[in-house]
PDB file of C-alpha atoms in Angstrom:
ATOM      1  CA  MET A 197      69.069 120.610  88.256  1.00 46.00           C
ATOM      2  CA  ASN A 198      65.548 119.196  88.010  1.00 47.00           C
ATOM      3  CA  ARG A 199      63.587 117.920  90.986  1.00 43.00           C
ATOM      4  CA  ARG A 200      64.186 114.224  90.275  1.00 44.00           C
ATOM      5  CA  ASN A 201      67.969 114.692  89.934  1.00 47.00           C
ATOM      6  CA  PHE A 202      68.094 116.910  93.003  1.00 39.00           C
ATOM      7  CA  PHE A 203      66.515 114.293  95.277  1.00 39.00           C
ATOM      8  CA  ALA A 204      68.566 111.519  93.640  1.00 43.00           C
ATOM      9  CA  GLY A 205      71.704 113.462  94.482  1.00 43.00           C
ATOM     10  CA  ILE A 206      70.593 113.921  98.114  1.00 39.00           C
ATOM     11  CA  ALA A 207      69.871 110.230  98.402  1.00 42.00           C
ATOM     12  CA  GLY A 208      73.263 109.371  96.908  1.00 43.00           C
ATOM     13  CA  LEU A 209      75.043 111.533  99.517  1.00 42.00           C
ATOM     14  CA  SER A 210      73.062 110.297 102.523  1.00 39.00           C
ATOM     15  CA  LEU A 211      72.960 106.544 101.818  1.00 39.00           C
ATOM     16  CA  PRO A 212      76.644 105.843 102.538  1.00 44.00           C
ATOM     17  CA  LEU A 213      76.397 107.747 105.791  1.00 41.00           C
ATOM     18  CA  ILE A 214      73.223 105.998 106.838  1.00 43.00           C
ATOM     19  CA  GLY A 215      74.683 102.684 105.728  1.00 46.00           C
ATOM     20  CA  ARG A 216      77.760 103.103 107.807  1.00 49.00           C
ATOM     21  CA  ALA A 217      75.805 104.179 110.850  1.00 45.00           C
ATOM     22  CA  GLN A 218      73.485 101.208 110.602  1.00 57.00           C
ATOM     23  CA  SER A 219      76.016  98.546 109.688  1.00 90.00           C
ATOM     24  CA  TYR A 220      78.260  99.101 112.771  1.00 97.00           C
ATOM     25  CA  PRO A 221      77.992  97.486 115.144  1.00 98.00           C
ATOM     26  CA  ASN A 222      75.820  94.594 113.963  1.00 97.00           C
ATOM     27  CA  ARG A 223      77.044  92.031 116.535  1.00 98.00           C
ATOM     28  CA  PRO A 224      78.398  92.046 120.074  1.00 98.00           C
ATOM     29  CA  ILE A 225      81.738  93.799 120.739  1.00 98.00           C
ATOM     30  CA  ARG A 226      84.498  91.987 122.638  1.00 98.00           C
ATOM     31  CA  TYR A 227      85.987  94.189 125.332  1.00 98.00           C
ATOM     32  CA  ILE A 228      89.232  92.883 126.809  1.00 98.00           C
ATOM     33  CA  VAL A 229      90.186  93.928 130.326  1.00 98.00           C
ATOM     34  CA  PRO A 230      93.817  93.235 131.192  1.00 98.00           C
ATOM     35  CA  VAL A 231      93.195  92.191 134.799  1.00 96.00           C
ATOM     36  CA  ALA A 232      91.299  89.510 136.670  1.00 95.00           C
ATOM     37  CA  ALA A 233      87.595  89.972 137.351  1.00 96.00           C
ATOM     38  CA  GLY A 234      86.498  91.723 140.505  1.00 94.00           C
ATOM     39  CA  GLY A 235      88.894  94.668 140.914  1.00 92.00           C
ATOM     40  CA  GLY A 236      88.480  98.326 140.231  1.00 94.00           C
ATOM     41  CA  ASN A 237      89.733  98.122 136.588  1.00 96.00           C
ATOM     42  CA  ASP A 238      87.160  95.413 135.881  1.00 97.00           C
ATOM     43  CA  MET A 239      84.330  97.284 137.626  1.00 97.00           C
ATOM     44  CA  ILE A 240      85.000 100.379 135.549  1.00 97.00           C
ATOM     45  CA  ALA A 241      84.929  98.379 132.349  1.00 98.00           C
ATOM     46  CA  ARG A 242      81.579  96.784 133.207  1.00 98.00           C
ATOM     47  CA  VAL A 243      79.940 100.021 134.341  1.00 97.00           C
ATOM     48  CA  VAL A 244      81.042 101.899 131.246  1.00 98.00           C
ATOM     49  CA  THR A 245      80.346  99.212 128.662  1.00 98.00           C
ATOM     50  CA  GLU A 246      76.905  98.414 129.980  1.00 98.00           C
ATOM     51  CA  ARG A 247      75.753 101.971 129.258  1.00 97.00           C
ATOM     52  CA  TRP A 248      77.994 102.422 126.203  1.00 98.00           C
ATOM     53  CA  GLY A 249      76.378  99.349 124.658  1.00 98.00           C
ATOM     54  CA  ARG A 250      72.935 100.868 125.097  1.00 97.00           C
ATOM     55  CA  LEU A 251      73.890 103.907 123.084  1.00 97.00           C
ATOM     56  CA  LEU A 252      75.507 101.714 120.337  1.00 98.00           C
ATOM     57  CA  GLY A 253      72.560  99.312 120.261  1.00 97.00           C
ATOM     58  CA  GLN A 254      74.818  96.322 120.870  1.00 97.00           C
ATOM     59  CA  THR A 255      76.180  94.335 123.781  1.00 98.00           C
ATOM     60  CA  PHE A 256      79.748  94.528 124.984  1.00 98.00           C
ATOM     61  CA  VAL A 257      81.121  91.206 126.128  1.00 98.00           C
ATOM     62  CA  VAL A 258      83.710  91.871 128.835  1.00 98.00           C
ATOM     63  CA  GLU A 259      86.576  89.386 128.744  1.00 98.00           C
ATOM     64  CA  ASN A 260      89.199  89.341 131.477  1.00 98.00           C
ATOM     65  CA  GLN A 261      92.676  88.439 130.338  1.00 98.00           C
ATOM     66  CA  SER A 262      95.070  88.878 133.193  1.00 96.00           C
ATOM     67  CA  GLY A 263      98.732  87.943 133.205  1.00 91.00           C
ATOM     68  CA  GLY A 264     102.037  89.496 132.292  1.00 91.00           C
ATOM     69  CA  GLY A 265     101.063  92.921 133.633  1.00 91.00           C
ATOM     70  CA  GLY A 266      98.630  93.346 130.795  1.00 96.00           C
ATOM     71  CA  VAL A 267     100.878  91.815 128.093  1.00 97.00           C
ATOM     72  CA  ILE A 268      98.517  88.972 127.243  1.00 97.00           C
ATOM     73  CA  ALA A 269      95.544  91.256 126.757  1.00 98.00           C
ATOM     74  CA  ALA A 270      97.569  93.752 124.750  1.00 98.00           C
ATOM     75  CA  GLN A 271      98.876  91.065 122.406  1.00 98.00           C
ATOM     76  CA  THR A 272      95.395  89.606 121.891  1.00 98.00           C
ATOM     77  CA  THR A 273      94.092  93.069 121.048  1.00 98.00           C
ATOM     78  CA  MET A 274      96.890  94.105 118.686  1.00 98.00           C
ATOM     79  CA  ARG A 275      96.509  90.858 116.736  1.00 98.00           C
ATOM     80  CA  ALA A 276      92.770  91.153 116.322  1.00 98.00           C
ATOM     81  CA  THR A 277      91.099  92.216 113.094  1.00 98.00           C
ATOM     82  CA  PRO A 278      90.762  95.989 113.223  1.00 98.00           C
ATOM     83  CA  ASP A 279      87.032  95.974 112.479  1.00 98.00           C
ATOM     84  CA  GLY A 280      85.863  97.508 115.717  1.00 98.00           C
ATOM     85  CA  TYR A 281      84.669  94.227 117.244  1.00 98.00           C
ATOM     86  CA  THR A 282      87.663  93.780 119.524  1.00 98.00           C
ATOM     87  CA  LEU A 283      88.558  96.549 121.917  1.00 98.00           C
ATOM     88  CA  MET A 284      90.611  96.715 125.083  1.00 98.00           C
ATOM     89  CA  GLN A 285      90.632  98.797 128.253  1.00 98.00           C
ATOM     90  CA  GLY A 286      94.098 100.213 128.138  1.00 98.00           C
ATOM     91  CA  TYR A 287      95.394 101.907 131.330  1.00 98.00           C
ATOM     92  CA  VAL A 288      98.467 103.513 132.803  1.00 98.00           C
ATOM     93  CA  ALA A 289     100.238 100.205 133.184  1.00 97.00           C
ATOM     94  CA  THR A 290      99.689  98.773 129.689  1.00 98.00           C
ATOM     95  CA  HIS A 291     100.231 102.110 127.921  1.00 98.00           C
ATOM     96  CA  GLY A 292     102.542 103.950 130.258  1.00 97.00           C
ATOM     97  CA  THR A 293     104.622 102.497 133.045  1.00 97.00           C
ATOM     98  CA  ASN A 294     105.160  98.950 131.796  1.00 97.00           C
ATOM     99  CA  PRO A 295     106.509  99.895 128.361  1.00 97.00           C
ATOM    100  CA  ALA A 296     108.743 102.455 130.128  1.00 97.00           C
ATOM    101  CA  THR A 297     110.291 100.056 132.628  1.00 97.00           C
ATOM    102  CA  ARG A 298     110.530  96.731 130.822  1.00 96.00           C
ATOM    103  CA  LYS A 299     110.623  95.153 127.364  1.00 96.00           C
ATOM    104  CA  VAL A 300     107.109  94.368 126.208  1.00 97.00           C
ATOM    105  CA  PRO A 301     106.174  92.588 122.989  1.00 97.00           C
ATOM    106  CA  TYR A 302     104.111  95.471 121.711  1.00 98.00           C
ATOM    107  CA  ASP A 303     104.339  99.165 120.909  1.00 98.00           C
ATOM    108  CA  PRO A 304     101.849 101.112 123.042  1.00 98.00           C
ATOM    109  CA  ILE A 305     101.433 103.695 120.250  1.00 98.00           C
ATOM    110  CA  LYS A 306     101.989 101.955 116.889  1.00 98.00           C
ATOM    111  CA  ASP A 307     100.139  98.784 117.661  1.00 98.00           C
ATOM    112  CA  PHE A 308      96.872 100.363 118.830  1.00 98.00           C
ATOM    113  CA  THR A 309      94.141 102.724 117.715  1.00 98.00           C
ATOM    114  CA  PRO A 310      93.077 105.135 120.496  1.00 98.00           C
ATOM    115  CA  ILE A 311      89.306 105.287 120.957  1.00 98.00           C
ATOM    116  CA  GLY A 312      88.923 107.580 124.026  1.00 98.00           C
ATOM    117  CA  MET A 313      89.800 108.317 127.614  1.00 98.00           C
ATOM    118  CA  ILE A 314      87.404 107.072 130.262  1.00 98.00           C
ATOM    119  CA  GLY A 315      88.722 108.706 133.374  1.00 97.00           C
ATOM    120  CA  ALA A 316      91.387 108.840 136.036  1.00 97.00           C
ATOM    121  CA  THR A 317      91.928 108.674 139.766  1.00 96.00           C
ATOM    122  CA  PRO A 318      94.677 110.682 141.512  1.00 97.00           C
ATOM    123  CA  ASN A 319      97.459 109.264 143.468  1.00 98.00           C
ATOM    124  CA  VAL A 320      97.745 110.564 147.051  1.00 98.00           C
ATOM    125  CA  LEU A 321     100.867 111.091 149.150  1.00 98.00           C
ATOM    126  CA  ILE A 322     100.112 109.609 152.542  1.00 98.00           C
ATOM    127  CA  VAL A 323     102.062 108.982 155.750  1.00 98.00           C
ATOM    128  CA  ASN A 324     101.467 106.726 158.730  1.00 97.00           C
ATOM    129  CA  SER A 325      99.557 108.669 161.426  1.00 96.00           C
ATOM    130  CA  GLN A 326     102.541 108.215 163.744  1.00 96.00           C
ATOM    131  CA  VAL A 327     104.808 110.285 161.498  1.00 97.00           C
ATOM    132  CA  PRO A 328     104.884 113.741 163.145  1.00 97.00           C
ATOM    133  CA  VAL A 329     103.947 115.808 160.124  1.00 98.00           C
ATOM    134  CA  SER A 330     100.705 117.435 158.959  1.00 96.00           C
ATOM    135  CA  ASN A 331     101.614 118.990 155.656  1.00 98.00           C
ATOM    136  CA  MET A 332     104.022 118.708 152.721  1.00 98.00           C
ATOM    137  CA  LYS A 333     106.596 121.179 154.064  1.00 98.00           C
ATOM    138  CA  ASP A 334     106.763 119.406 157.405  1.00 98.00           C
ATOM    139  CA  PHE A 335     107.139 116.063 155.676  1.00 98.00           C
ATOM    140  CA  ILE A 336     109.982 117.189 153.403  1.00 98.00           C
ATOM    141  CA  ASP A 337     111.806 118.765 156.367  1.00 98.00           C
ATOM    142  CA  TYR A 338     111.309 115.611 158.476  1.00 98.00           C
ATOM    143  CA  ALA A 339     112.466 113.320 155.610  1.00 98.00           C
ATOM    144  CA  ARG A 340     115.594 115.435 155.147  1.00 98.00           C
ATOM    145  CA  LYS A 341     116.404 115.311 158.879  1.00 98.00           C
ATOM    146  CA  ASN A 342     115.962 111.540 158.746  1.00 97.00           C
ATOM    147  CA  SER A 343     117.611 110.937 155.386  1.00 97.00           C
ATOM    148  CA  GLY A 344     117.727 107.271 154.524  1.00 96.00           C
ATOM    149  CA  LYS A 345     115.712 106.242 157.565  1.00 97.00           C
ATOM    150  CA  LEU A 346     112.208 106.505 156.108  1.00 98.00           C
ATOM    151  CA  SER A 347     110.862 103.818 153.779  1.00 98.00           C
ATOM    152  CA  TYR A 348     107.940 103.653 151.382  1.00 98.00           C
ATOM    153  CA  GLY A 349     105.985 100.700 150.112  1.00 98.00           C
ATOM    154  CA  THR A 350     104.661 100.129 146.560  1.00 98.00           C
ATOM    155  CA  ALA A 351     102.581  97.599 144.710  1.00 96.00           C
ATOM    156  CA  GLY A 352     105.824  96.367 143.046  1.00 95.00           C
ATOM    157  CA  GLN A 353     108.805  97.404 140.999  1.00 95.00           C
ATOM    158  CA  GLY A 354     107.754  99.628 138.052  1.00 96.00           C
ATOM    159  CA  SER A 355     104.147 100.033 139.315  1.00 96.00           C
ATOM    160  CA  LEU A 356     102.548 103.458 139.271  1.00 97.00           C
ATOM    161  CA  THR A 357     102.896 103.635 143.070  1.00 98.00           C
ATOM    162  CA  HIS A 358     106.656 103.141 142.561  1.00 98.00           C
ATOM    163  CA  MET A 359     107.088 105.488 139.618  1.00 98.00           C
ATOM    164  CA  THR A 360     105.070 108.282 141.284  1.00 98.00           C
ATOM    165  CA  MET A 361     107.251 108.209 144.365  1.00 98.00           C
ATOM    166  CA  GLU A 362     110.381 108.085 142.203  1.00 97.00           C
ATOM    167  CA  LEU A 363     109.104 111.181 140.480  1.00 97.00           C
ATOM    168  CA  PHE A 364     108.556 112.813 143.900  1.00 98.00           C
ATOM    169  CA  LYS A 365     112.122 111.808 145.002  1.00 98.00           C
ATOM    170  CA  GLN A 366     113.495 113.261 141.796  1.00 97.00           C
ATOM    171  CA  GLU A 367     111.665 116.561 142.369  1.00 97.00           C
ATOM    172  CA  THR A 368     112.703 116.872 146.066  1.00 97.00           C
ATOM    173  CA  GLY A 369     116.033 115.023 146.249  1.00 97.00           C
ATOM    174  CA  LEU A 370     114.755 113.072 149.275  1.00 98.00           C
ATOM    175  CA  ASN A 371     116.460 109.797 150.220  1.00 98.00           C
ATOM    176  CA  LEU A 372     113.632 107.264 150.917  1.00 98.00           C
ATOM    177  CA  LEU A 373     114.061 103.511 150.933  1.00 98.00           C
ATOM    178  CA  HIS A 374     111.887 101.573 148.492  1.00 98.00           C
ATOM    179  CA  ILE A 375     110.130  98.414 149.747  1.00 98.00           C
ATOM    180  CA  PRO A 376     108.310  96.671 146.886  1.00 97.00           C
ATOM    181  CA  TYR A 377     105.396  94.332 147.620  1.00 97.00           C
ATOM    182  CA  ARG A 378     103.313  91.970 145.479  1.00 93.00           C
ATOM    183  CA  GLY A 379     100.306  94.224 145.338  1.00 93.00           C
ATOM    184  CA  ILE A 380      98.976  97.187 147.170  1.00 95.00           C
ATOM    185  CA  ALA A 381      97.246  95.271 150.032  1.00 95.00           C
ATOM    186  CA  PRO A 382     100.416  93.969 151.696  1.00 97.00           C
ATOM    187  CA  ALA A 383     102.004  97.422 151.201  1.00 97.00           C
ATOM    188  CA  PHE A 384      99.160  98.956 153.158  1.00 97.00           C
ATOM    189  CA  ASN A 385      99.495  96.337 155.885  1.00 97.00           C
ATOM    190  CA  ASP A 386     103.059  97.363 156.608  1.00 98.00           C
ATOM    191  CA  LEU A 387     102.282 101.070 156.330  1.00 98.00           C
ATOM    192  CA  LEU A 388      99.505 100.767 158.864  1.00 97.00           C
ATOM    193  CA  GLY A 389     101.867  98.783 161.109  1.00 96.00           C
ATOM    194  CA  ASN A 390     104.516 101.531 160.720  1.00 94.00           C
ATOM    195  CA  GLN A 391     106.954  99.109 159.132  1.00 97.00           C
ATOM    196  CA  THR A 392     107.022 101.684 156.359  1.00 98.00           C
ATOM    197  CA  GLN A 393     106.220 105.356 156.790  1.00 98.00           C
ATOM    198  CA  THR A 394     104.870 106.721 153.542  1.00 98.00           C
ATOM    199  CA  MET A 395     103.324 105.711 150.195  1.00 98.00           C
ATOM    200  CA  PHE A 396     101.904 107.210 147.016  1.00 98.00           C
ATOM    201  CA  PRO A 397      98.915 104.941 146.183  1.00 97.00           C
ATOM    202  CA  GLY A 398      95.762 105.570 144.208  1.00 96.00           C
ATOM    203  CA  LEU A 399      93.051 107.414 146.020  1.00 96.00           C
ATOM    204  CA  ALA A 400      90.593 104.473 145.599  1.00 94.00           C
ATOM    205  CA  ALA A 401      92.902 102.224 147.679  1.00 94.00           C
ATOM    206  CA  ALA A 402      93.804 104.869 150.238  1.00 97.00           C
ATOM    207  CA  GLN A 403      90.408 106.486 150.891  1.00 96.00           C
ATOM    208  CA  GLN A 404      89.181 104.128 153.655  1.00 95.00           C
ATOM    209  CA  TYR A 405      92.414 104.550 155.631  1.00 97.00           C
ATOM    210  CA  ILE A 406      92.362 108.329 155.230  1.00 97.00           C
ATOM    211  CA  GLN A 407      88.841 108.524 156.449  1.00 96.00           C
ATOM    212  CA  SER A 408      89.601 106.278 159.446  1.00 96.00           C
ATOM    213  CA  GLY A 409      92.556 108.467 160.440  1.00 96.00           C
ATOM    214  CA  LYS A 410      95.004 105.605 160.106  1.00 96.00           C
ATOM    215  CA  VAL A 411      97.002 107.546 157.501  1.00 98.00           C
ATOM    216  CA  ARG A 412      97.293 111.229 156.773  1.00 98.00           C
ATOM    217  CA  ALA A 413      96.942 112.651 153.247  1.00 98.00           C
ATOM    218  CA  LEU A 414      99.410 115.409 152.351  1.00 98.00           C
ATOM    219  CA  ALA A 415      98.770 115.988 148.619  1.00 98.00           C
ATOM    220  CA  VAL A 416      97.013 114.558 145.554  1.00 98.00           C
ATOM    221  CA  THR A 417      98.207 114.418 141.981  1.00 97.00           C
ATOM    222  CA  GLY A 418      96.170 115.656 139.051  1.00 93.00           C
ATOM    223  CA  PRO A 419      95.085 119.043 137.673  1.00 91.00           C
ATOM    224  CA  ARG A 420      92.595 119.834 140.410  1.00 92.00           C
ATOM    225  CA  ARG A 421      91.629 118.833 143.949  1.00 95.00           C
ATOM    226  CA  SER A 422      89.656 115.629 144.319  1.00 94.00           C
ATOM    227  CA  SER A 423      85.976 116.040 145.209  1.00 91.00           C
ATOM    228  CA  LEU A 424      86.629 113.248 147.765  1.00 92.00           C
ATOM    229  CA  LEU A 425      89.448 115.123 149.491  1.00 95.00           C
ATOM    230  CA  LYS A 426      88.564 118.773 149.008  1.00 95.00           C
ATOM    231  CA  GLU A 427      90.810 119.918 151.850  1.00 97.00           C
ATOM    232  CA  VAL A 428      93.965 118.222 150.467  1.00 98.00           C
ATOM    233  CA  PRO A 429      95.987 120.360 148.014  1.00 98.00           C
ATOM    234  CA  THR A 430      97.307 119.183 144.680  1.00 98.00           C
ATOM    235  CA  MET A 431     101.005 118.712 144.035  1.00 98.00           C
ATOM    236  CA  GLU A 432     100.683 121.580 141.509  1.00 96.00           C
ATOM    237  CA  GLU A 433      99.367 123.966 144.218  1.00 97.00           C
ATOM    238  CA  LEU A 434     102.376 123.031 146.369  1.00 97.00           C
ATOM    239  CA  GLY A 435     104.815 124.056 143.633  1.00 96.00           C
ATOM    240  CA  PHE A 436     105.384 120.761 141.846  1.00 97.00           C
ATOM    241  CA  LYS A 437     104.545 121.878 138.304  1.00 94.00           C
ATOM    242  CA  GLY A 438     103.251 119.193 135.945  1.00 90.00           C
ATOM    243  CA  PHE A 439     103.054 116.582 138.692  1.00 94.00           C
ATOM    244  CA  ASP A 440      99.856 115.012 137.373  1.00 89.00           C
ATOM    245  CA  ALA A 441     100.642 111.276 137.640  1.00 94.00           C
ATOM    246  CA  MET A 442      97.310 109.494 137.724  1.00 96.00           C
ATOM    247  CA  GLN A 443      95.799 106.004 137.463  1.00 97.00           C
ATOM    248  CA  TRP A 444      93.938 106.411 134.224  1.00 98.00           C
ATOM    249  CA  TYR A 445      91.736 104.153 132.002  1.00 98.00           C
ATOM    250  CA  GLY A 446      90.734 104.365 128.359  1.00 98.00           C
ATOM    251  CA  SER A 447      89.645 102.287 125.406  1.00 98.00           C
ATOM    252  CA  VAL A 448      91.834 101.221 122.484  1.00 98.00           C
ATOM    253  CA  GLY A 449      91.594  98.882 119.547  1.00 98.00           C
ATOM    254  CA  PRO A 450      94.103  97.284 117.187  1.00 98.00           C
ATOM    255  CA  ALA A 451      96.055  99.492 114.809  1.00 98.00           C
ATOM    256  CA  GLY A 452      94.395 100.289 111.503  1.00 98.00           C
ATOM    257  CA  MET A 453      90.752 100.811 112.547  1.00 98.00           C
ATOM    258  CA  SER A 454      88.464 102.763 110.253  1.00 98.00           C
ATOM    259  CA  ALA A 455      88.123 106.455 111.098  1.00 98.00           C
ATOM    260  CA  ASP A 456      84.324 106.162 110.799  1.00 97.00           C
ATOM    261  CA  ILE A 457      84.145 103.380 113.339  1.00 98.00           C
ATOM    262  CA  VAL A 458      86.521 105.192 115.671  1.00 98.00           C
ATOM    263  CA  GLU A 459      84.431 108.299 115.443  1.00 98.00           C
ATOM    264  CA  ARG A 460      81.214 106.359 116.216  1.00 98.00           C
ATOM    265  CA  LEU A 461      82.838 104.634 119.185  1.00 98.00           C
ATOM    266  CA  ASN A 462      84.332 107.838 120.522  1.00 98.00           C
ATOM    267  CA  GLU A 463      81.136 109.883 120.193  1.00 98.00           C
ATOM    268  CA  THR A 464      79.042 107.261 121.999  1.00 98.00           C
ATOM    269  CA  GLN A 465      81.668 106.722 124.676  1.00 98.00           C
ATOM    270  CA  VAL A 466      81.834 110.463 125.339  1.00 98.00           C
ATOM    271  CA  ALA A 467      78.002 110.608 125.508  1.00 98.00           C
ATOM    272  CA  THR A 468      78.142 107.708 127.964  1.00 98.00           C
ATOM    273  CA  LEU A 469      80.580 109.481 130.275  1.00 98.00           C
ATOM    274  CA  LYS A 470      78.345 112.540 130.309  1.00 96.00           C
ATOM    275  CA  LEU A 471      75.343 110.587 131.578  1.00 96.00           C
ATOM    276  CA  PRO A 472      74.295 111.880 135.057  1.00 90.00           C
ATOM    277  CA  GLU A 473      74.710 108.564 136.802  1.00 93.00           C
ATOM    278  CA  MET A 474      78.196 107.826 135.439  1.00 95.00           C
ATOM    279  CA  ARG A 475      79.985 110.295 137.722  1.00 92.00           C
ATOM    280  CA  GLU A 476      78.398 108.643 140.721  1.00 93.00           C
ATOM    281  CA  LYS A 477      79.110 105.153 139.524  1.00 94.00           C
ATOM    282  CA  LEU A 478      82.791 105.868 138.759  1.00 95.00           C
ATOM    283  CA  ALA A 479      83.215 107.716 142.031  1.00 92.00           C
ATOM    284  CA  ILE A 480      83.087 104.281 143.765  1.00 90.00           C
ATOM    285  CA  GLU A 481      86.670 103.840 142.408  1.00 92.00           C
ATOM    286  CA  ALA A 482      87.453 107.527 142.887  1.00 94.00           C
ATOM    287  CA  VAL A 483      87.542 107.944 139.138  1.00 96.00           C
ATOM    288  CA  GLU A 484      86.724 111.307 137.585  1.00 94.00           C
ATOM    289  CA  PRO A 485      85.302 111.010 133.994  1.00 96.00           C
ATOM    290  CA  MET A 486      87.669 112.609 131.494  1.00 96.00           C
ATOM    291  CA  PRO A 487      86.145 112.436 128.053  1.00 97.00           C
ATOM    292  CA  MET A 488      88.462 113.217 125.118  1.00 98.00           C
ATOM    293  CA  THR A 489      88.455 112.917 121.366  1.00 98.00           C
ATOM    294  CA  ALA A 490      90.329 109.959 119.934  1.00 98.00           C
ATOM    295  CA  THR A 491      93.050 112.351 118.734  1.00 98.00           C
ATOM    296  CA  GLN A 492      93.397 113.877 122.179  1.00 98.00           C
ATOM    297  CA  PHE A 493      93.553 110.469 123.804  1.00 98.00           C
ATOM    298  CA  GLY A 494      96.204 109.355 121.355  1.00 98.00           C
ATOM    299  CA  GLN A 495      98.350 112.345 122.257  1.00 98.00           C
ATOM    300  CA  PHE A 496      97.752 111.640 125.928  1.00 98.00           C
ATOM    301  CA  ILE A 497      99.125 108.103 125.522  1.00 98.00           C
ATOM    302  CA  LYS A 498     102.157 109.465 123.740  1.00 98.00           C
ATOM    303  CA  ASN A 499     102.797 111.954 126.531  1.00 97.00           C
ATOM    304  CA  GLU A 500     102.379 109.254 129.241  1.00 97.00           C
ATOM    305  CA  THR A 501     104.803 106.846 127.491  1.00 97.00           C
ATOM    306  CA  SER A 502     107.373 109.610 126.949  1.00 97.00           C
ATOM    307  CA  ARG A 503     107.078 110.892 130.521  1.00 96.00           C
ATOM    308  CA  TRP A 504     107.502 107.518 132.233  1.00 98.00           C
ATOM    309  CA  THR A 505     110.216 106.400 129.852  1.00 98.00           C
ATOM    310  CA  ALA A 506     112.251 109.535 130.643  1.00 97.00           C
ATOM    311  CA  LEU A 507     111.786 108.967 134.406  1.00 97.00           C
ATOM    312  CA  ALA A 508     112.796 105.321 134.141  1.00 98.00           C
ATOM    313  CA  LYS A 509     115.995 106.309 132.343  1.00 97.00           C
ATOM    314  CA  ALA A 510     116.744 109.102 134.790  1.00 97.00           C
ATOM    315  CA  ARG A 511     116.148 106.821 137.817  1.00 96.00           C
ATOM    316  CA  ASN A 512     117.786 103.734 136.246  1.00 96.00           C
ATOM    317  CA  ILE A 513     114.598 101.655 136.518  1.00 96.00           C
ATOM    318  CA  GLN A 514     114.740  98.829 134.011  1.00 93.00           C
ATOM    319  CA  LEU A 515     113.187  95.524 135.016  1.00 92.00           C
ATOM    320  CA  GLU A 516     114.012  92.069 133.795  1.00 78.00           C
ATOM    321  CA  GLU A 517     111.090  89.790 132.978  1.00 58.00           C
TER     322      GLU A 517
END
């Protein structure tokens, strides 16, 4: 091959790659968050997309679409053109517990393209400080001696707080009365007032009450101890194998997105999560960064959907809309 043909061949190979890299994104990216503005889910979206946008060289426009437990946002996303300009912050409710416990007008796997995991916060088993236990063994013994007399609050039927406690009940055989509330705040009010005795909320919501001594933490979910509760053992350490129920967040797009665009989005999202300041920013919501490839995140969603669907069937949890 002569010199001219050699360099022409190199140019021919590199131009499509350069073209793809430069052509996307060439306008702002719509990022749908399936909750109202102001909460932890929304904060995570804004912190991540601000820095993610810098690496992509484009702005993310965060759009809050609350309603229907994430159904409205999910439908908007699945119906969007799969060109990489409409993404959504999927989380454990939209792509885990909701499809498992009720009929939703979307398939959490077939109707979406996984982009990447952002991170997760553990759930923490807590008891009111007046409950005379200091560890898991004591609590299980106490609950068995008072079978049917202890109650637990949740953020509502089918919520992660509900499903995690149902998983715990399935593992232990404990008889605890479920008191569903409309949100985690009223559930905490009654726990603090000893109207209920225990709960399995996310660490972000529970942390202030643990620190104040109003509730006692017995165990956390997840693969390792939380850096915010280093003295509290994991469920795994206590013998509950695979008990890693967590409040997680990730990014998805509509089904059918180009592999090149997914790869670019995933690589820049992973790079964003590895920025030194991101761990500190996400720690405000007790979220630990958990970067994954798009393929790994897709498998994670499948596992979550399967796990919660199996539990819902086993515990006869099927909600009517």
